[in-house]
Structure formats: C-alpha cells, structure tokens
Coordinates of C-alpha atoms in Angstrom, one line a residue:
X1 CA -54.3 7.0 -105.1
X2 CA -53.7 3.5 -103.5
X3 CA -50.3 3.2 -105.3
X4 CA -48.5 6.1 -103.7
X5 CA -46.3 6.0 -101.0
X6 CA -48.2 6.5 -97.6
X7 CA -47.1 9.1 -95.6
X8 CA -47.3 9.5 -91.4
X9 CA -46.4 12.7 -90.0
X10 CA -45.5 12.9 -86.4
X11 CA -46.3 16.1 -84.3
X12 CA -49.4 16.2 -85.9
X13 CA -51.1 19.4 -84.4
X14 CA -47.6 21.8 -84.2
X15 CA -46.9 24.3 -86.7
X16 CA -44.7 22.4 -88.9
X17 CA -46.7 19.2 -88.5
X18 CA -49.9 21.0 -89.9
X19 CA -47.9 22.3 -92.9
X20 CA -46.6 18.9 -93.7
X21 CA -50.3 17.0 -93.5
X22 CA -51.3 20.2 -96.0
X23 CA -48.4 19.3 -98.1
X24 CA -48.9 15.8 -98.5
X25 CA -52.6 16.1 -98.9
X26 CA -52.1 18.2 -101.7
X27 CA -49.4 16.0 -103.3
X28 CA -50.3 14.0 -106.3
X29 CA -47.0 12.1 -105.4
X30 CA -47.9 10.8 -101.9
X31 CA -51.0 10.0 -99.6
X32 CA -51.4 10.6 -95.9
X33 CA -51.8 7.4 -93.8
X34 CA -51.1 8.7 -90.3
X35 CA -51.4 11.4 -88.2
X36 CA -49.6 10.7 -84.6
X37 CA -49.6 12.9 -81.5
X38 CA -48.8 11.8 -77.9
X39 CA -50.8 10.6 -75.2
X40 CA -53.4 12.6 -73.5
X41 CA -53.4 15.2 -76.9
X42 CA -56.7 16.1 -77.5
X43 CA -56.7 15.7 -81.0
X44 CA -56.0 12.0 -80.3
X45 CA -59.1 9.8 -82.1
X46 CA -60.3 12.9 -84.0
X47 CA -60.1 12.9 -88.3
X48 CA -56.9 15.0 -88.7
X49 CA -58.9 17.2 -91.1
X50 CA -61.5 18.2 -88.9
X51 CA -58.9 18.7 -85.9
X52 CA -57.1 21.2 -88.2
X53 CA -60.3 23.2 -88.9
X54 CA -61.3 21.8 -92.3
X55 CA -63.4 19.1 -93.8
X56 CA -62.6 15.5 -92.8
X57 CA -59.4 13.5 -94.3
X58 CA -60.1 10.0 -93.1
X59 CA -56.9 9.7 -90.9
X60 CA -57.8 9.7 -87.3
X61 CA -55.1 11.3 -85.4
X62 CA -53.4 8.6 -82.9
X63 CA -50.8 7.9 -80.0
X64 CA -49.8 4.7 -81.2
X65 CA -47.0 5.3 -83.8
X66 CA -46.0 1.9 -84.5
X67 CA -49.3 1.1 -85.6
X68 CA -49.2 4.0 -87.8
X69 CA -45.7 3.4 -89.5
X70 CA -47.2 -0.2 -90.1
X71 CA -49.4 1.5 -92.8
X72 CA -46.7 4.1 -93.9
X73 CA -43.7 4.0 -96.6
X74 CA -42.1 7.1 -95.1
X75 CA -42.4 8.7 -91.7
X76 CA -42.0 12.9 -91.7
X77 CA -40.7 13.7 -87.7
X78 CA -40.1 17.4 -87.1
X79 CA -40.3 16.6 -83.2
X80 CA -38.4 16.5 -80.1
X81 CA -35.2 14.8 -79.9
X82 CA -36.3 12.1 -77.5
X83 CA -39.4 11.3 -79.0
X84 CA -37.4 11.3 -82.3
X85 CA -35.2 8.6 -81.1
X86 CA -38.1 6.5 -79.8
X87 CA -39.7 7.0 -83.4
X88 CA -36.5 5.7 -85.4
X89 CA -36.9 3.0 -83.7
X90 CA -40.6 2.3 -84.7
X91 CA -39.9 3.4 -88.0
X92 CA -37.0 1.0 -88.2
X93 CA -39.4 -2.1 -87.5
X94 CA -41.8 -1.1 -89.9
X95 CA -38.8 -0.7 -92.8
X96 CA -40.3 2.8 -92.9
X97 CA -37.9 5.6 -94.4
X98 CA -37.7 8.0 -91.8
X99 CA -36.9 11.6 -92.7
X100 CA -36.1 13.9 -89.2
X101 CA -36.0 17.5 -89.5
X102 CA -36.0 18.0 -85.5
X103 CA -33.3 19.9 -84.1
X104 CA -31.6 20.5 -81.0
X105 CA -30.0 16.7 -81.0
X106 CA -27.2 16.2 -79.5
X107 CA -23.7 14.3 -80.6
X108 CA -25.1 11.6 -78.2
X109 CA -28.7 11.5 -79.7
X110 CA -27.9 11.4 -83.1
X111 CA -25.5 8.1 -82.4
X112 CA -28.7 6.4 -80.9
X113 CA -29.8 6.6 -85.0
X114 CA -27.3 4.2 -86.2
X115 CA -28.9 0.7 -85.4
X116 CA -31.8 1.7 -87.0
X117 CA -30.2 3.0 -90.0
X118 CA -29.4 -0.4 -90.5
X119 CA -32.7 -1.6 -91.3
X120 CA -34.2 1.7 -92.6
X121 CA -33.7 4.4 -94.9
X122 CA -33.0 8.1 -92.3
X123 CA -32.8 11.1 -93.9
X124 CA -31.7 13.8 -91.3
X125 CA -31.3 17.5 -91.9
X126 CA -30.9 20.4 -90.3
X127 CA -32.8 22.0 -92.6
X128 CA -34.8 20.6 -95.6
X129 CA -35.0 23.5 -98.2
X130 CA -33.2 23.5 -101.4
X131 CA -31.5 27.0 -100.7
X132 CA -30.1 26.3 -97.1
X133 CA -28.6 22.8 -98.8
X134 CA -27.0 25.1 -101.5
X135 CA -25.4 27.7 -99.2
X136 CA -23.9 24.8 -97.2
X137 CA -21.9 23.7 -100.3
X138 CA -21.1 27.5 -100.6
X139 CA -20.3 28.3 -96.8
X140 CA -18.3 24.9 -97.0
X141 CA -16.0 26.1 -100.5
X142 CA -15.8 29.7 -99.2
X143 CA -14.4 28.6 -95.6
X144 CA -11.6 26.3 -97.8
X145 CA -11.0 29.3 -99.8
X146 CA -9.9 31.7 -97.1
X147 CA -7.4 31.5 -93.9
X148 CA -7.7 32.5 -90.7
X149 CA -7.5 35.9 -91.2
X150 CA -11.1 35.7 -91.9
X151 CA -13.2 35.2 -89.1
X152 CA -16.4 32.8 -89.2
X153 CA -19.5 34.3 -87.8
X154 CA -22.5 32.6 -88.2
X155 CA -25.7 34.6 -87.3
X156 CA -29.6 32.8 -87.1
X157 CA -33.0 34.6 -86.9
X158 CA -36.2 32.7 -86.1
X159 CA -39.7 33.3 -84.4
X160 CA -40.1 33.5 -80.6
X161 CA -41.3 30.2 -80.2
X162 CA -38.1 28.3 -80.8
X163 CA -36.7 26.4 -78.1
X164 CA -33.0 25.5 -79.3
X165 CA -30.3 27.9 -80.1
X166 CA -28.4 28.1 -82.3
X167 CA -30.8 26.8 -84.7
X168 CA -30.0 23.4 -86.8
X169 CA -29.3 25.1 -89.7
X170 CA -26.8 27.6 -88.2
X171 CA -25.1 24.5 -86.8
X172 CA -25.2 22.7 -90.2
X173 CA -23.5 25.6 -91.4
X174 CA -20.5 25.8 -88.8
X175 CA -20.2 22.1 -89.5
X176 CA -19.7 23.2 -93.2
X177 CA -17.3 25.8 -92.5
X178 CA -15.6 24.1 -90.1
X179 CA -15.0 21.4 -93.0
X180 CA -14.0 23.7 -95.2
X181 CA -11.2 24.8 -92.6
X182 CA -10.2 21.3 -91.6
X183 CA -11.2 21.3 -88.0
X184 CA -13.6 20.1 -85.8
X185 CA -16.4 22.6 -84.9
X186 CA -16.4 21.1 -81.3
X187 CA -12.9 22.7 -81.0
X188 CA -13.5 25.9 -82.5
X189 CA -17.3 27.2 -81.9
X190 CA -18.1 30.1 -79.7
X191 CA -21.8 29.9 -78.9
X192 CA -22.0 32.5 -76.2
X193 CA -20.4 35.7 -75.6
X194 CA -21.5 37.9 -72.2
X195 CA -19.8 40.6 -70.2
X196 CA -16.2 40.9 -70.6
X197 CA -14.9 37.9 -72.8
X198 CA -12.0 39.4 -74.3
X199 CA -10.4 39.5 -78.0
X200 CA -12.0 37.0 -80.3
X201 CA -10.1 34.1 -80.9
X202 CA -8.3 33.5 -84.3
X203 CA -9.9 30.8 -86.1
X204 CA -13.2 30.5 -84.0
X205 CA -16.6 30.2 -85.5
X206 CA -18.8 32.4 -83.7
X207 CA -22.7 31.7 -83.3
X208 CA -25.6 34.7 -82.3
X209 CA -29.0 33.5 -82.0
X210 CA -31.9 36.3 -82.4
X211 CA -35.3 35.6 -81.4
X212 CA -38.6 37.5 -82.5
X213 CA -41.8 37.8 -83.9
X214 CA -42.6 35.5 -86.8
X215 CA -39.2 35.0 -88.4
X216 CA -39.5 31.7 -90.5
X217 CA -35.9 32.0 -90.6
X218 CA -33.1 33.6 -91.8
X219 CA -29.3 32.7 -92.1
X220 CA -26.0 34.5 -92.7
X221 CA -22.7 33.5 -92.7
X222 CA -20.3 36.5 -92.3
X223 CA -16.2 36.0 -93.3
X224 CA -14.4 39.1 -92.1
X225 CA -10.9 40.0 -92.6
X226 CA -9.5 43.9 -92.4
X227 CA -11.0 45.8 -95.1
X228 CA -13.2 43.4 -96.5
X229 CA -16.5 41.2 -95.9
X230 CA -18.6 38.7 -97.4
X231 CA -21.4 37.5 -96.6
X232 CA -23.8 34.6 -97.7
X233 CA -27.4 35.0 -96.9
X234 CA -30.6 32.9 -97.0
X235 CA -33.8 33.9 -96.0
X236 CA -37.3 31.5 -95.6
X237 CA -40.6 33.6 -95.8
X238 CA -42.6 30.5 -96.4
X239 CA -42.3 27.4 -93.9
X240 CA -43.8 25.3 -97.0
X241 CA -40.4 25.1 -98.4
X242 CA -39.2 23.0 -95.3
X243 CA -42.2 20.8 -95.9
X244 CA -41.8 20.2 -99.4
X245 CA -38.1 19.6 -98.9
X246 CA -39.3 16.8 -96.4
X247 CA -41.8 15.4 -98.6
X248 CA -38.8 15.4 -101.3
X249 CA -36.8 13.6 -99.0
X250 CA -39.5 10.9 -98.1
X251 CA -40.3 10.1 -102.1
X252 CA -36.4 9.8 -102.6
X253 CA -35.9 7.3 -99.9
X254 CA -38.1 4.9 -101.5
X255 CA -35.3 3.7 -103.6
X256 CA -32.3 3.6 -101.1
X257 CA -30.6 0.9 -99.1
X258 CA -30.7 1.2 -95.5
X259 CA -28.6 3.5 -94.2
X260 CA -28.1 7.7 -92.9
X261 CA -28.5 10.4 -95.5
X262 CA -28.5 13.7 -95.5
X263 CA -30.5 16.3 -98.1
X264 CA -27.2 16.8 -99.9
X265 CA -27.4 13.3 -100.9
X266 CA -31.1 13.7 -101.5
X267 CA -30.9 16.8 -103.7
X268 CA -27.9 15.6 -105.3
X269 CA -25.4 18.5 -104.8

C-alpha cells in the first residue's frame, strides 16, 4: 500500500468530500493520507472513518492543509472558489497534483491558478464524469455544424442544496457550444429571463437552472429551429461517477508535467 499514490481530500465532511474518501479507500490504486476541514469544524482531530460513522481509517482530520498536502501525491478539491485558490498555492508548494472540481469560479479566480500550475499539475473541470465530457465534445461538434437558425439552450437541474447557478457543467457545455459557433460565451450568454424580456436574440446561448429535491445532476442542450429540435442529454443518478473521475484525474496527473489540464486531457478525448 505504501507505494500507492497518497490522496488528500479537502472539505472532508461535505457530501462530495465523504464520497471521495470512500472512493479512495475502496480503490486498489491509491491510498488516503489526508482529510482537511476548516478551522473550528468539530471533525478536526477525529479519525475520518469514525467521524463518517464507520471504522477508524488511521487518518486524522486536520485544519492544516499544507501538512496534509506534504504527505500526498495528489489533492482532490471540491470546495469553494476562495478556498480552492488557497489550496492551489499550497498544493503547488507540496508539488502535489491538484484536482479541482469546485464550481462557481470566476474568470478572475481561474486566472489565479496559472502561477500555481507552473510548479504542479492542475486538473480542473466543471464535471469529472466520462459521459459529461463526451457530451461536451458532442455539443461542440453539433454547434459547429448548425447555424444561428438553431437557438441553443442549456437546461440543468440539481438538488436544492446547490448554491451556484448555472452549474459548472452547464457553463462548460455553454463554452463548448460557443466554441463550436466561433464566439465568446460572455458575448452571447443569456443567463436570466424575468418579466417582459422581448424576443430571444438571434445567436444567444440561453441557460435555465432548476433546483429541487435530491437531483444529482441533469443537463440538456437544446438546439431548436423552426420545425425541428435536437436534444443532447446527460443524467447522473449516482454521485460516485464524479468521485471516480476525480480519482482517475489524480492518478493520471502523476505522470504529467506541471501545467493546467482538464478531463478531456485525462480521458484522451
């Protein structure tokens, strides 16, 4: 086991954090070496396995990320933008692969990762699943093939706990559609409609966000023209697909040079 890559998980108490921990522990290709929580959290100082309601795993939850990162070959991070930026700096110091599944990051946030990528591998994606990344490629190709007679709408649905909208995956799909059209998403995105908005602007890429219940994640890309519609769809029913993808990225990053990558690179699409 000692020769397997060591993985540290940030946001250990969160739903994705716990799912990532279970995925790493059950994997035969990696080992859990760190579990990080914010200062003052009541899990700090406890064995992560016991804190999750199971057997001890021999890893104590810490609020000192650099200490944990120094023991790890990779860090998997599904937290919040401000925390992720700080974790990126520390992962770079530790020369650990930093896998980022955090959503809601702005262009300015993402720009702050570039200096860190000069020293360590960063794999960042709005979605870690194989299916969604295939969908992204398909979206780009369909958008490239169709002209502006086809309106493009990205429709996404998630559980009622999700705090950002549109989802990171929806924005990733919107970016793919914009690239296919040869335009900048910021120039054509329509992210809110309320009241008397007027007719839809030709060439816009619209976004609709649905929040409810325990929906893991559903994404439709609608291409609609007079007389016909094309719908590309991905439905996630189990959050483990994201955890497995993140672990795959962490292991893939072990053989890469410092730089910024995404899941398309990891999957070789």
